[in-house]
Coordinates of C-alpha atoms and ligand atoms in Angstrom, one line a residue:
Chain A
M603 CA 9.0 18.7 10.4
P604 CA 10.7 16.5 12.9
T605 CA 9.3 13.1 13.6
P606 CA 8.8 12.3 17.3
A607 CA 11.6 9.9 18.3
R608 CA 10.0 6.6 17.7
G609 CA 12.3 4.4 19.7
S610 CA 11.9 6.5 22.9
S611 CA 8.2 5.9 23.6
T612 CA 7.6 2.2 23.9
T613 CA 5.5 2.1 27.0
P614 CA 2.7 4.6 26.4
G615 CA 1.3 2.7 23.5
A616 CA 1.1 -0.6 25.4
P617 CA -2.5 -0.5 26.7
D618 CA -3.6 0.8 23.3
A619 CA -1.9 -2.1 21.5
E620 CA -3.5 -4.7 23.8
A621 CA -6.9 -3.1 23.5
L622 CA -6.6 -2.8 19.8
C623 CA -5.5 -6.4 19.4
D624 CA -8.3 -7.6 21.6
A625 CA -10.9 -5.6 19.6
A626 CA -9.5 -6.7 16.2
L627 CA -9.4 -10.3 17.3
A628 CA -13.0 -10.0 18.4
G629 CA -13.9 -8.9 14.9
D630 CA -13.8 -5.1 15.3
R631 CA -13.0 -3.9 11.8
R632 CA -12.1 -0.4 12.8
A633 CA -9.5 -1.7 15.3
L634 CA -8.2 -3.9 12.5
A635 CA -7.9 -0.8 10.2
R636 CA -6.0 1.1 13.0
L637 CA -3.6 -1.8 13.5
L638 CA -2.9 -1.8 9.7
T639 CA -2.2 1.9 9.9
A640 CA 0.3 1.4 12.7
V641 CA 1.9 -1.4 10.8
E642 CA 2.2 0.7 7.7
N643 CA 3.8 3.5 9.7
R644 CA 6.0 1.2 11.7
T645 CA 5.1 2.7 15.0
P646 CA 5.9 1.4 18.4
L647 CA 2.3 0.4 18.7
A648 CA 2.7 -1.8 15.7
E649 CA 5.6 -3.5 17.2
M650 CA 3.8 -4.4 20.3
A651 CA 0.7 -5.5 18.4
L652 CA 2.8 -7.7 16.1
R653 CA 4.5 -9.3 19.1
R654 CA 1.0 -10.4 20.2
L655 CA -0.3 -11.3 16.8
Y656 CA 2.6 -12.9 15.1
P657 CA 2.3 -16.2 17.0
L658 CA -1.4 -16.3 16.0
A659 CA -0.5 -16.0 12.3
G660 CA 1.1 -18.4 9.9
R661 CA -1.9 -20.1 8.4
A662 CA -3.0 -17.7 5.8
Q663 CA -2.2 -18.1 2.1
L664 CA -0.4 -15.0 0.7
V665 CA -1.0 -14.4 -2.9
G666 CA 0.8 -11.7 -4.8
V667 CA -0.9 -10.4 -8.0
T668 CA 1.5 -8.4 -10.1
G669 CA 1.9 -7.3 -13.7
P670 CA 2.1 -4.2 -15.9
P671 CA -0.2 -1.2 -15.5
G672 CA -3.7 -1.8 -16.9
A673 CA -3.3 -5.6 -17.3
G674 CA -6.4 -6.1 -15.2
K675 CA -5.0 -6.9 -11.8
S676 CA -7.6 -5.1 -9.8
T677 CA -10.4 -6.5 -11.9
L678 CA -8.9 -10.0 -11.5
V679 CA -8.6 -9.5 -7.7
A680 CA -12.3 -8.4 -7.6
A681 CA -13.2 -11.6 -9.6
L682 CA -11.1 -13.7 -7.2
I683 CA -12.9 -12.1 -4.3
A684 CA -16.2 -13.1 -5.9
E685 CA -15.0 -16.7 -6.4
L686 CA -13.7 -16.9 -2.8
R687 CA -16.9 -15.5 -1.3
R688 CA -18.9 -18.1 -3.3
A689 CA -16.8 -20.7 -1.5
G690 CA -17.4 -18.9 1.8
R691 CA -13.8 -18.0 2.3
P692 CA -13.0 -14.7 4.0
V693 CA -10.5 -12.6 2.0
A694 CA -8.3 -9.7 2.6
V695 CA -6.7 -7.5 0.0
V696 CA -3.7 -5.2 0.2
A697 CA -3.5 -3.1 -2.9
V698 CA -0.2 -1.2 -3.4
D699 CA 0.2 1.8 -5.7
P700 CA 3.4 3.8 -6.1
S701 CA 4.2 6.9 -4.2
S702 CA 5.5 9.9 -6.0
P703 CA 9.2 10.1 -5.3
I704 CA 9.0 13.9 -5.4
T705 CA 6.0 14.8 -3.2
G706 CA 5.5 11.5 -1.3
G707 CA 1.8 11.6 -2.4
A708 CA -0.1 8.8 -4.1
V709 CA -3.4 8.1 -5.9
L710 CA -4.6 4.7 -4.7
G711 CA -7.1 3.7 -7.3
D712 CA -7.3 -0.1 -7.2
R713 CA -10.4 0.0 -4.9
V714 CA -12.5 1.4 -7.7
R715 CA -12.9 -2.2 -9.1
M716 CA -13.5 -3.8 -5.7
Q717 CA -16.2 -1.7 -4.2
A718 CA -19.0 -4.3 -4.5
Y719 CA -18.3 -5.8 -1.1
A720 CA -19.1 -2.9 1.2
A721 CA -21.7 -4.8 3.2
D722 CA -19.7 -8.1 3.3
D723 CA -17.7 -8.5 6.5
G724 CA -15.8 -11.4 5.0
V725 CA -14.0 -8.9 2.7
F726 CA -11.5 -6.3 3.8
I727 CA -9.7 -4.2 1.3
R728 CA -6.8 -1.9 2.2
S729 CA -4.8 0.4 -0.1
M730 CA -1.2 1.2 0.6
A731 CA 1.2 3.6 -1.0
S732 CA 4.6 2.1 -1.7
R733 CA 6.3 5.1 0.1
G734 CA 9.5 4.3 -1.8
H735 CA 11.6 2.8 1.0
S736 CA 13.7 -0.1 -0.3
G737 CA 12.7 -3.3 1.3
G738 CA 9.8 -1.5 3.0
L739 CA 7.1 -2.8 0.6
S740 CA 7.6 -6.4 1.5
A741 CA 8.0 -5.6 5.1
A742 CA 4.8 -3.6 5.3
T743 CA 2.8 -6.1 3.2
T744 CA 4.1 -9.1 5.2
A745 CA 3.3 -7.4 8.4
A746 CA -0.2 -6.4 7.2
A747 CA -0.7 -10.0 6.0
A748 CA 0.3 -11.2 9.5
V749 CA -2.3 -9.0 11.0
F750 CA -5.0 -10.2 8.6
D751 CA -3.9 -13.7 9.2
A752 CA -4.1 -13.4 13.0
V753 CA -7.6 -12.1 12.9
G754 CA -8.8 -14.9 10.7
F755 CA -8.5 -14.1 7.1
D756 CA -7.1 -17.2 5.5
I757 CA -6.2 -15.7 2.2
V758 CA -4.6 -12.4 1.5
L759 CA -4.3 -11.0 -2.0
I760 CA -1.5 -8.5 -2.5
E761 CA -1.9 -6.4 -5.7
T762 CA 1.1 -4.4 -7.0
V763 CA 2.2 -2.8 -10.2
G764 CA 5.0 -4.7 -11.8
T765 CA 7.6 -2.0 -12.2
G766 CA 10.8 -4.0 -11.6
Q767 CA 11.5 -3.8 -7.9
S768 CA 8.0 -4.1 -6.5
E769 CA 7.2 -7.5 -8.1
V770 CA 10.4 -9.0 -6.6
E771 CA 9.5 -7.6 -3.2
V772 CA 6.0 -8.9 -3.4
A773 CA 7.2 -12.3 -4.6
A774 CA 9.4 -12.3 -1.4
A775 CA 6.3 -11.6 0.7
A776 CA 3.9 -14.0 -1.0
D777 CA 3.5 -17.8 -1.0
T778 CA 2.2 -17.7 -4.6
T779 CA 2.9 -15.0 -7.1
V780 CA 0.5 -14.5 -10.0
V781 CA 1.8 -12.5 -12.9
V782 CA -1.0 -10.9 -15.0
E783 CA -0.4 -10.0 -18.6
A784 CA -2.8 -8.6 -21.1
P785 CA -2.2 -8.9 -24.8
E786 CA -2.8 -5.9 -26.9
M787 CA -3.3 -6.3 -30.6
G788 CA 0.0 -7.3 -32.2
D789 CA 1.8 -7.7 -28.8
E790 CA 4.3 -10.5 -28.7
V791 CA 5.6 -12.5 -25.8
Q792 CA 8.9 -10.5 -26.0
A793 CA 7.0 -7.6 -24.5
I794 CA 6.6 -9.6 -21.2
K795 CA 9.4 -8.5 -18.9
A796 CA 11.9 -11.1 -17.9
G797 CA 11.8 -10.1 -14.3
L798 CA 8.1 -10.8 -14.1
L799 CA 8.5 -14.3 -15.5
E800 CA 11.2 -15.1 -13.0
V801 CA 8.9 -14.5 -10.1
A802 CA 5.8 -16.1 -11.5
D803 CA 4.3 -19.2 -10.0
V804 CA 1.2 -18.8 -12.1
I805 CA 1.0 -16.7 -15.3
V806 CA -2.4 -15.3 -16.3
V807 CA -3.1 -13.9 -19.7
N808 CA -6.0 -11.7 -19.0
K809 CA -8.5 -10.0 -21.3
G810 CA -9.2 -13.4 -22.8
D811 CA -12.0 -11.7 -24.7
R812 CA -9.5 -9.9 -26.8
P813 CA -8.0 -11.3 -30.0
G814 CA -4.5 -12.7 -29.4
A815 CA -4.9 -13.8 -25.8
H816 CA -4.8 -17.5 -26.6
R817 CA -2.0 -17.0 -29.0
T818 CA 0.0 -15.2 -26.3
A819 CA -0.7 -18.0 -23.9
G820 CA 0.5 -20.6 -26.4
Q821 CA 3.7 -18.7 -27.0
L822 CA 4.3 -18.5 -23.3
H823 CA 3.8 -22.2 -23.0
A824 CA 6.3 -22.8 -25.7
M825 CA 8.8 -20.4 -24.3
L826 CA 8.6 -22.0 -20.8
A827 CA 9.0 -25.4 -22.3
D828 CA 12.2 -24.3 -24.0
A829 CA 13.7 -23.0 -20.8
P830 CA 16.5 -25.1 -19.3
R831 CA 15.1 -27.5 -16.8
D832 CA 18.1 -28.2 -14.7
A833 CA 18.9 -26.0 -11.8
R834 CA 22.4 -24.6 -12.0
P835 CA 24.5 -24.8 -8.8
G836 CA 24.1 -21.8 -6.6
R837 CA 21.0 -20.6 -8.3
P838 CA 17.3 -21.2 -7.3
S839 CA 15.7 -23.9 -9.5
P840 CA 13.7 -22.3 -12.3
K841 CA 10.0 -22.1 -11.7
R842 CA 7.5 -24.0 -13.8
P843 CA 4.6 -21.7 -13.8
E844 CA 1.2 -22.7 -15.1
V845 CA -0.2 -20.5 -17.9
L846 CA -3.9 -19.7 -17.8
V847 CA -6.2 -17.4 -19.8
T848 CA -8.8 -15.4 -17.9
T849 CA -11.4 -12.7 -18.7
A850 CA -11.5 -10.9 -15.4
A851 CA -14.3 -8.6 -16.6
T852 CA -16.7 -11.6 -16.9
G853 CA -15.1 -14.0 -14.5
E854 CA -14.3 -16.5 -17.1
G855 CA -11.3 -18.7 -16.1
V856 CA -11.2 -17.3 -12.6
A857 CA -12.3 -20.5 -10.9
E858 CA -9.5 -22.3 -12.7
L859 CA -7.1 -19.6 -11.6
L860 CA -8.1 -20.0 -8.0
A861 CA -7.6 -23.8 -8.4
A862 CA -4.1 -23.2 -9.8
I863 CA -3.3 -20.9 -6.8
D864 CA -4.5 -23.6 -4.4
R865 CA -2.6 -26.2 -6.2
H866 CA 0.6 -24.2 -6.0
R867 CA 0.0 -23.6 -2.3
S868 CA -0.2 -27.4 -1.6
T869 CA 3.2 -27.8 -3.3
V870 CA 4.6 -24.8 -1.3
R871 CA 3.5 -26.4 1.9
G872 CA 6.2 -29.1 1.5
S873 CA 9.9 -28.6 1.6
D874 CA 9.9 -26.0 -1.2
G875 CA 7.8 -23.9 1.1
E876 CA 10.4 -24.0 3.7
T877 CA 12.8 -22.0 1.5
S878 CA 10.2 -19.4 0.8
R879 CA 9.2 -19.1 4.4
L880 CA 12.8 -18.6 5.4
K881 CA 13.2 -16.0 2.7
R882 CA 10.2 -14.1 4.0
A883 CA 11.5 -14.4 7.5
E884 CA 14.9 -13.0 6.4
A885 CA 13.2 -10.1 4.6
Q886 CA 11.2 -9.2 7.7
V887 CA 14.1 -9.4 10.1
W888 CA 16.3 -7.5 7.7
A889 CA 13.7 -4.7 7.4
V890 CA 13.4 -4.4 11.1
L891 CA 17.2 -4.3 11.5
V892 CA 17.5 -1.6 8.9
D893 CA 14.7 0.3 10.7
R894 CA 16.5 0.0 14.0
L895 CA 19.7 1.1 12.5
H896 CA 18.1 4.1 10.9
A897 CA 16.6 5.1 14.3
R898 CA 20.0 4.9 15.9
V899 CA 21.7 6.9 13.2
R900 CA 19.0 9.5 13.5
A901 CA 19.6 9.6 17.3
L902 CA 23.3 10.2 16.5
E903 CA 22.3 13.1 14.2
G904 CA 20.7 14.8 17.1
A905 CA 23.8 14.3 19.3
E906 CA 26.3 16.9 20.3
E907 CA 29.3 17.6 18.2
V908 CA 32.0 15.2 19.0
P909 CA 35.8 15.4 18.6
A910 CA 37.0 13.8 15.4
A911 CA 39.5 11.8 17.3
G912 CA 36.6 9.7 18.6
L913 CA 35.6 8.7 15.1
S914 CA 38.2 7.8 12.7
A915 CA 41.7 8.9 11.6
A916 CA 40.4 9.1 8.1
I917 CA 38.4 12.2 8.9
P918 CA 40.6 15.3 8.4
S919 CA 38.5 18.0 10.0
P920 CA 39.3 18.8 13.6
R921 CA 35.7 18.7 14.9
V922 CA 33.0 16.7 13.2
S923 CA 29.4 16.6 14.3
A924 CA 27.7 13.3 14.3
A925 CA 26.0 11.7 11.3
G926 CA 24.7 15.0 9.9
G927 CA 28.2 16.5 9.9
L928 CA 29.6 13.4 8.3
L929 CA 27.1 13.6 5.5
R930 CA 28.2 17.2 4.9
S931 CA 31.8 16.1 4.8
V932 CA 31.0 13.5 2.2
A933 CA 29.0 16.0 0.2
S934 CA 32.0 18.3 0.0
H935 CA 34.3 15.4 -0.8
E936 CA 36.3 15.9 2.4
I937 CA 35.9 12.2 3.3
D938 CA 34.7 9.3 1.3
P939 CA 31.4 7.5 1.9
Y940 CA 33.1 4.4 3.2
A941 CA 34.9 6.3 5.9
A942 CA 31.7 8.0 6.8
A943 CA 29.8 4.8 7.1
D944 CA 32.5 3.1 9.1
A945 CA 32.6 6.1 11.4
I946 CA 28.9 5.9 12.0
L947 CA 29.1 2.2 12.6
A948 CA 32.0 2.7 15.0
R949 CA 29.9 5.1 17.0
L950 CA 27.0 2.7 17.0
V951 CA 28.7 -0.5 17.9
G952 CA 32.1 0.6 18.9
D953 CA 33.6 -1.2 15.9
A954 CA 33.5 -1.0 12.2
P955 CA 33.9 -4.4 10.6
G956 CA 34.3 -2.9 7.1
S957 CA 37.4 -1.1 8.2
R958 CA 39.1 -4.3 9.2
E959 CA 37.9 -6.8 6.6
A960 CA 37.5 -4.8 3.5
R961 CA 40.6 -2.7 3.6
K962 CA 43.3 -5.2 4.4
Chain B
M898 CA 2.4 17.0 7.4
G899 CA 1.6 16.0 3.9
G900 CA 5.0 14.4 3.3
C901 CA 6.9 17.7 3.0
G902 CA 10.6 17.9 3.7
A903 CA 13.4 16.0 2.2
A904 CA 14.6 13.1 4.2
I905 CA 18.3 12.1 4.2
I906 CA 17.3 8.7 5.5
P907 CA 14.2 6.9 4.5
G908 CA 11.4 6.8 7.1
M909 CA 12.2 10.2 8.4
T910 CA 9.3 12.1 6.9
D911 CA 5.9 12.4 8.6
R912 CA 3.3 10.0 7.5
P913 CA 1.2 11.6 4.7
L914 CA -2.4 12.4 5.4
K915 CA -4.7 9.9 3.8
V916 CA -7.8 11.2 2.0
L917 CA -10.7 9.3 0.5
I918 CA -12.2 11.0 -2.5
A919 CA -15.6 9.5 -3.3
K920 CA -18.5 10.3 -5.7
P921 CA -21.8 9.5 -3.9
G922 CA -25.0 8.7 -5.8
L923 CA -25.7 8.4 -9.5
D924 CA -23.6 11.4 -10.5
G925 CA -21.4 11.0 -13.5
H926 CA -19.4 14.2 -13.1
D927 CA -16.0 12.8 -12.1
R928 CA -13.7 15.5 -13.6
G929 CA -13.6 17.5 -10.4
A930 CA -12.9 14.4 -8.2
K931 CA -10.1 13.3 -10.5
V932 CA -8.5 16.8 -10.6
L933 CA -8.7 16.8 -6.9
A934 CA -7.2 13.3 -6.5
R935 CA -4.2 14.1 -8.6
G936 CA -3.8 17.6 -7.2
L937 CA -3.8 16.3 -3.6
R938 CA -1.3 13.6 -4.6
D939 CA 1.0 16.4 -5.9
E940 CA 0.5 18.1 -2.6
G941 CA 1.9 15.0 -0.8
F942 CA -1.4 13.4 0.2
E943 CA -2.2 9.7 -0.1
V944 CA -5.5 9.7 -1.9
V945 CA -7.8 6.7 -2.1
Y946 CA -10.2 7.1 -5.0
T947 CA -13.3 5.0 -5.0
G948 CA -14.8 5.9 -8.3
L949 CA -18.3 6.7 -9.4
R950 CA -21.8 5.7 -8.1
Q951 CA -21.0 5.0 -4.5
T952 CA -23.6 4.4 -1.9
P953 CA -23.2 6.0 1.5
E954 CA -22.5 2.4 2.9
M955 CA -19.7 1.9 0.3
I956 CA -18.1 5.2 1.1
V957 CA -18.2 4.6 4.9
T958 CA -16.9 1.1 4.6
A959 CA -14.0 2.3 2.4
A960 CA -13.2 5.1 4.9
L961 CA -13.2 2.6 7.8
Q962 CA -11.0 0.0 6.1
E963 CA -8.6 2.5 4.7
D964 CA -8.5 4.4 8.1
V965 CA -8.4 7.7 6.3
D966 CA -8.0 11.1 8.0
V967 CA -10.4 12.8 5.6
V968 CA -13.5 11.8 3.7
G969 CA -13.9 14.1 0.6
L970 CA -17.2 14.0 -1.2
S971 CA -17.6 15.4 -4.7
I972 CA -21.2 15.9 -5.8
L973 CA -22.7 17.8 -8.7
S974 CA -26.0 16.0 -9.1
G975 CA -28.1 18.0 -6.7
A976 CA -28.6 15.1 -4.3
H977 CA -26.3 16.4 -1.7
M978 CA -29.0 17.1 0.9
T979 CA -29.9 13.5 1.2
L980 CA -26.6 11.8 0.6
L981 CA -24.2 13.9 2.6
P982 CA -26.1 13.8 5.9
R983 CA -26.6 10.1 5.5
I984 CA -22.8 9.6 5.1
C985 CA -22.1 11.7 8.2
S986 CA -24.5 9.8 10.3
L987 CA -23.1 6.5 9.1
L988 CA -19.6 7.7 10.0
H989 CA -20.9 8.6 13.4
E990 CA -22.6 5.2 13.9
R991 CA -19.3 3.5 13.1
G992 CA -17.3 5.5 15.5
M993 CA -15.5 7.8 13.0
D994 CA -16.3 11.2 14.5
D995 CA -12.6 12.0 14.3
V996 CA -12.6 11.8 10.5
L997 CA -12.8 15.2 8.8
V998 CA -15.6 15.4 6.2
A999 CA -15.2 17.9 3.3
A1000 CA -17.4 18.3 0.2
G1001 CA -17.3 20.1 -3.1
G1002 CA -19.1 20.4 -6.4
I1003 CA -22.4 22.2 -7.2
I1004 CA -23.9 23.0 -3.8
P1005 CA -26.0 26.1 -3.4
D1006 CA -25.1 28.5 -0.6
E1007 CA -28.4 28.1 1.1
D1008 CA -27.8 24.4 1.7
V1009 CA -24.4 25.0 3.4
P1010 CA -25.6 25.7 6.9
A1011 CA -27.7 22.5 7.1
L1012 CA -24.8 20.4 5.7
K1013 CA -22.4 21.9 8.3
E1014 CA -25.0 21.1 10.9
A1015 CA -25.0 17.5 9.7
G1016 CA -21.2 17.3 10.1
V1017 CA -19.6 18.5 6.8
A1018 CA -16.7 20.7 7.9
A1019 CA -16.4 22.7 4.7
I1020 CA -17.8 23.0 1.2
F1021 CA -15.8 24.0 -1.8
G1022 CA -17.4 25.1 -5.0
P1023 CA -16.2 25.6 -8.6
G1024 CA -13.0 27.5 -9.0
T1025 CA -11.5 26.2 -5.8
T1026 CA -7.7 25.8 -6.0
I1027 CA -6.0 22.6 -4.9
A1028 CA -3.8 24.7 -2.6
Q1029 CA -6.9 26.0 -0.8
V1030 CA -8.2 22.4 -0.3
A1031 CA -4.7 21.2 0.8
D1032 CA -4.2 23.9 3.3
F1033 CA -7.7 23.4 4.8
L1034 CA -7.1 19.6 5.1
R1035 CA -3.7 20.1 6.7
A1036 CA -5.0 22.6 9.2
N1037 CA -8.1 20.6 10.1
A1038 CA -7.5 16.9 9.8
R1039 CA -7.1 14.9 13.0
P1040 CA -3.5 14.9 14.3
R1041 CA -1.6 11.7 13.5
E1042 CA -0.4 9.5 16.3
Ligands
B12_1761 C1 -18.4 19.0 -17.7 C2 -19.9 18.9 -17.3 C3 -20.5 17.7 -17.6 C4 -19.8 16.5 -18.3 C5 -19.2 15.7 -17.2 C6 -17.9 15.1 -17.6 C7 -17.2 14.4 -16.5 N1 -16.8 13.1 -16.7 O1 -17.0 14.9 -15.4 C8 -21.0 15.8 -19.0 C9 -21.2 16.4 -20.3 C10 -20.9 14.3 -19.1 C11 -22.2 16.3 -18.1 C12 -23.4 15.6 -18.0 C13 -24.4 16.1 -17.3 N2 -24.5 17.2 -16.6 CO1 -23.0 18.4 -16.3 N3 -21.8 19.8 -16.2 C14 -20.6 19.9 -16.5 C15 -20.1 21.3 -16.2 C16 -20.1 22.2 -17.4 C17 -18.7 21.4 -15.6 C18 -18.3 20.4 -14.5 C19 -16.8 20.2 -14.4 O2 -16.3 19.2 -14.8 N4 -16.2 21.2 -13.8 C20 -14.7 21.2 -13.7 C21 -14.3 20.6 -12.3 C22 -12.8 20.6 -12.1 O3 -14.9 21.4 -11.3 P1 -15.8 20.8 -10.1 O4 -16.3 19.5 -10.4 O5 -16.8 21.9 -9.7 O6 -14.8 20.6 -9.0 C23 -14.2 21.8 -8.4 C24 -14.9 22.3 -7.1 O7 -16.3 22.1 -7.2 C25 -14.2 21.5 -6.0 N5 -14.7 20.2 -5.7 C26 -15.4 19.3 -6.3 N6 -15.5 18.2 -5.7 C27 -14.9 18.3 -4.5 C28 -14.7 17.5 -3.4 C29 -14.0 17.9 -2.3 C30 -13.9 17.0 -1.2 C31 -13.5 19.2 -2.3 C32 -12.7 19.7 -1.1 C33 -13.6 20.1 -3.4 C34 -14.3 19.6 -4.5 O8 -12.9 21.5 -6.4 C35 -12.8 21.3 -7.8 C36 -11.7 22.0 -8.4 O9 -11.9 23.4 -8.3 C37 -21.1 21.7 -15.1 C38 -21.3 23.2 -14.9 C39 -20.4 23.9 -14.0 N7 -20.0 25.1 -14.3 O10 -19.9 23.3 -13.0 C40 -22.3 21.0 -15.5 C41 -23.4 20.6 -14.5 C42 -22.7 20.0 -13.2 N8 -24.1 19.5 -15.1 C43 -25.3 19.5 -14.9 C44 -26.3 18.6 -15.4 C45 -27.7 18.8 -15.1 C46 -25.8 17.5 -16.2 C47 -26.7 16.4 -16.8 C48 -27.8 15.9 -16.0 C49 -27.1 17.1 -18.1 C50 -28.1 16.5 -19.0 N9 -29.3 16.9 -18.8 O11 -27.7 15.7 -19.8 C51 -25.7 15.3 -17.2 C52 -25.7 14.2 -16.1 C53 -24.5 13.3 -16.2 C54 -24.4 12.3 -15.1 N10 -24.4 11.0 -15.4 O12 -24.4 12.6 -13.9 C55 -25.7 20.6 -14.0 C56 -26.0 20.1 -12.5 C57 -27.2 20.9 -12.0 C58 -27.5 20.6 -10.5 N11 -26.6 20.0 -9.8 O13 -28.5 21.1 -10.1 C59 -24.5 21.6 -14.1 C60 -24.3 22.4 -12.8 C61 -24.8 22.5 -15.3 C62 -26.0 23.4 -15.0 N12 -25.7 24.7 -14.7 O14 -27.1 23.1 -15.2 N13 -21.9 17.4 -17.4
GTP1762 N1 -11.7 -6.5 -22.3 C1 -11.3 -6.7 -21.1 N2 -10.9 -5.6 -20.3 C2 -10.5 -5.8 -19.0 C3 -10.5 -7.1 -18.5 N3 -10.1 -7.0 -17.2 C4 -9.8 -5.7 -17.0 N4 -10.1 -5.0 -18.1 C5 -10.1 -3.5 -18.3 O1 -8.7 -3.1 -18.2 C6 -8.6 -1.9 -17.6 C7 -7.6 -1.9 -16.5 O2 -8.1 -2.8 -15.5 P1 -7.6 -2.8 -14.0 O3 -8.2 -3.9 -13.3 O4 -7.7 -1.4 -13.4 O5 -6.0 -3.0 -14.3 P2 -4.8 -3.0 -13.2 O6 -3.8 -3.9 -13.7 O7 -5.3 -3.2 -11.9 O8 -4.3 -1.5 -13.4 P3 -3.3 -0.7 -12.5 O9 -3.6 -1.0 -11.1 O10 -3.6 0.7 -12.8 O11 -1.9 -1.1 -12.9 C8 -10.0 -1.5 -17.1 O12 -10.5 -0.6 -18.1 C9 -10.7 -2.8 -17.1 O13 -12.1 -2.6 -17.3 C10 -10.9 -8.2 -19.3 O14 -10.9 -9.4 -18.9 N5 -11.3 -7.9 -20.6
MG1763 MG1 -5.0 -2.0 -10.2

């Protein structure tokens, strides 16, 4: 089914956005939930709302919690909620589960472990499907975090399954990334994926009640101590994550974890933090740019057929429709993807930089 | 709806419908709820599963925070006549009249009229297919903005 053109209706949502923001800022949780939906769907309303809310945000602590399936991330998030509530701190959670690439559907099951806070207005839990768009995860979670931040949640926990891409994206969105591992019997440190270690600010070996947890933590300590300490030019300096053992199921070690997160945050507030804030800003702006570009390419797809002469000499057919036609030409190998991309860019901005720089 | 249709460019598909599947009360029969959750996922829905032993308050708070289009209640314990109307009235109290409520499980025919009166849009018993549920939700859930 066709999507209503998103770029075309910016004004009708305006009063809605204002009213929703007012209500959410006044503590209306349903309005907050609505704003989060808009942000997740990247609607015009979300854009207007974020223009209002973004300047109010910037104080909250964004904590990513990632790790392999079943490591105990949700249980640990629930334990962190308990710890934070004991200290009287309001806490928001964004729990991300993967979308099926085939049907687009998802089962969002992280909430199961966090349902104890139904009556507590200081806790807000929101599940999100990853929806598969590249870069979209960090954009959506960062925007959601900005909304939570603006309405007064000073810590936002973002849970996601560590599957390769998602933990990198969440690390980009978070101030502090907690990587959760759980030792099974006989599991060795090698089983812990390199990608996960690279993004970790704090490493948690969960299921501390199981045999092997402390041994795994010890091996991790040793491994991290062996890693080269000097930053190589052109590369980010290697992180020095703390390694902790928790038993999320009982809450053991969770207070220490929260302390480690807070410690990391205070270091991030200095000049190190500047880099991560810039990275996050870049990811956000980039995501919006990509979105805007998509919208304009889609608008082209709806456009009339245009003479090929208006596009590029590289296109052989006499008449080529806009983007849709170009895609068909690429599919049938009439033109190459570079020529098609340049042709689309040329139609959008009247110039295709790739055609001048890359091909000389 | 329901995320159908292949997109050439990401972001082009409609937003999937979001459904809460919850098990109210002290009812341990979760097979049906799990079958439904996975089945609806395969139909392109985003399904939030809350797990067992949910109070009406927990269910309604989850529905509110998740901003779902549908609240799906699975109940085989026999306590539906107290729990389902309570959930409907809490949804109403919290301004969620636009959320579709559907239920399933072991619910005798004679209880259906009263439950519909209370605000449950439809009730599905044993043997219901996922396709039947999916079609009903697509046809009756509030339109997305
Ligand atoms: C399997 C089963 C169990 C298993 C449950 C395993 C599990 N984890 O789910 C076990 C053995 C644990 C069990 C225990 C008990 N059971 Co039992 N159990 C059944 C049985 C045989 C099948 C249920 C089932 O899994 N069906 C398969 C699933 C896929 O079907 P379904 O749940 O009906 O869901 C379908 C539809 O109803 C619908 N649907 C369901 N939910 C929803 C929600 C929405 C939103 C929608 C749209 C659709 C929908 O779609 C689904 C797909 O078609 C039924 C009898 C029966 N024929 O239903 C008794 C039955 C439900 N159990 C019963 C009883 C009494 C018990 C016990 C109290 C027995 C006892 N004395 O020990 C305990 C209580 C357990 C507890 N803690 O609550 C009674 C309930 C009587 C009542 N409600 O008045 C039944 C009806 C048996 C009977 N005829 O007496 N049970
Ligand atoms: N023994 C033990 N089990 C735990 C602990 N923490 C979590 N579990 C169990 O581990 C299983 C998975 O826990 P979750 O919290 O759902 O794990 P998760 O990492 O969020 O899982 P996904 O979101 O599915 O990737 C559950 O059965 C938990 O009860 C712990 O500290 N000790
Ligand atoms: Mg989880």
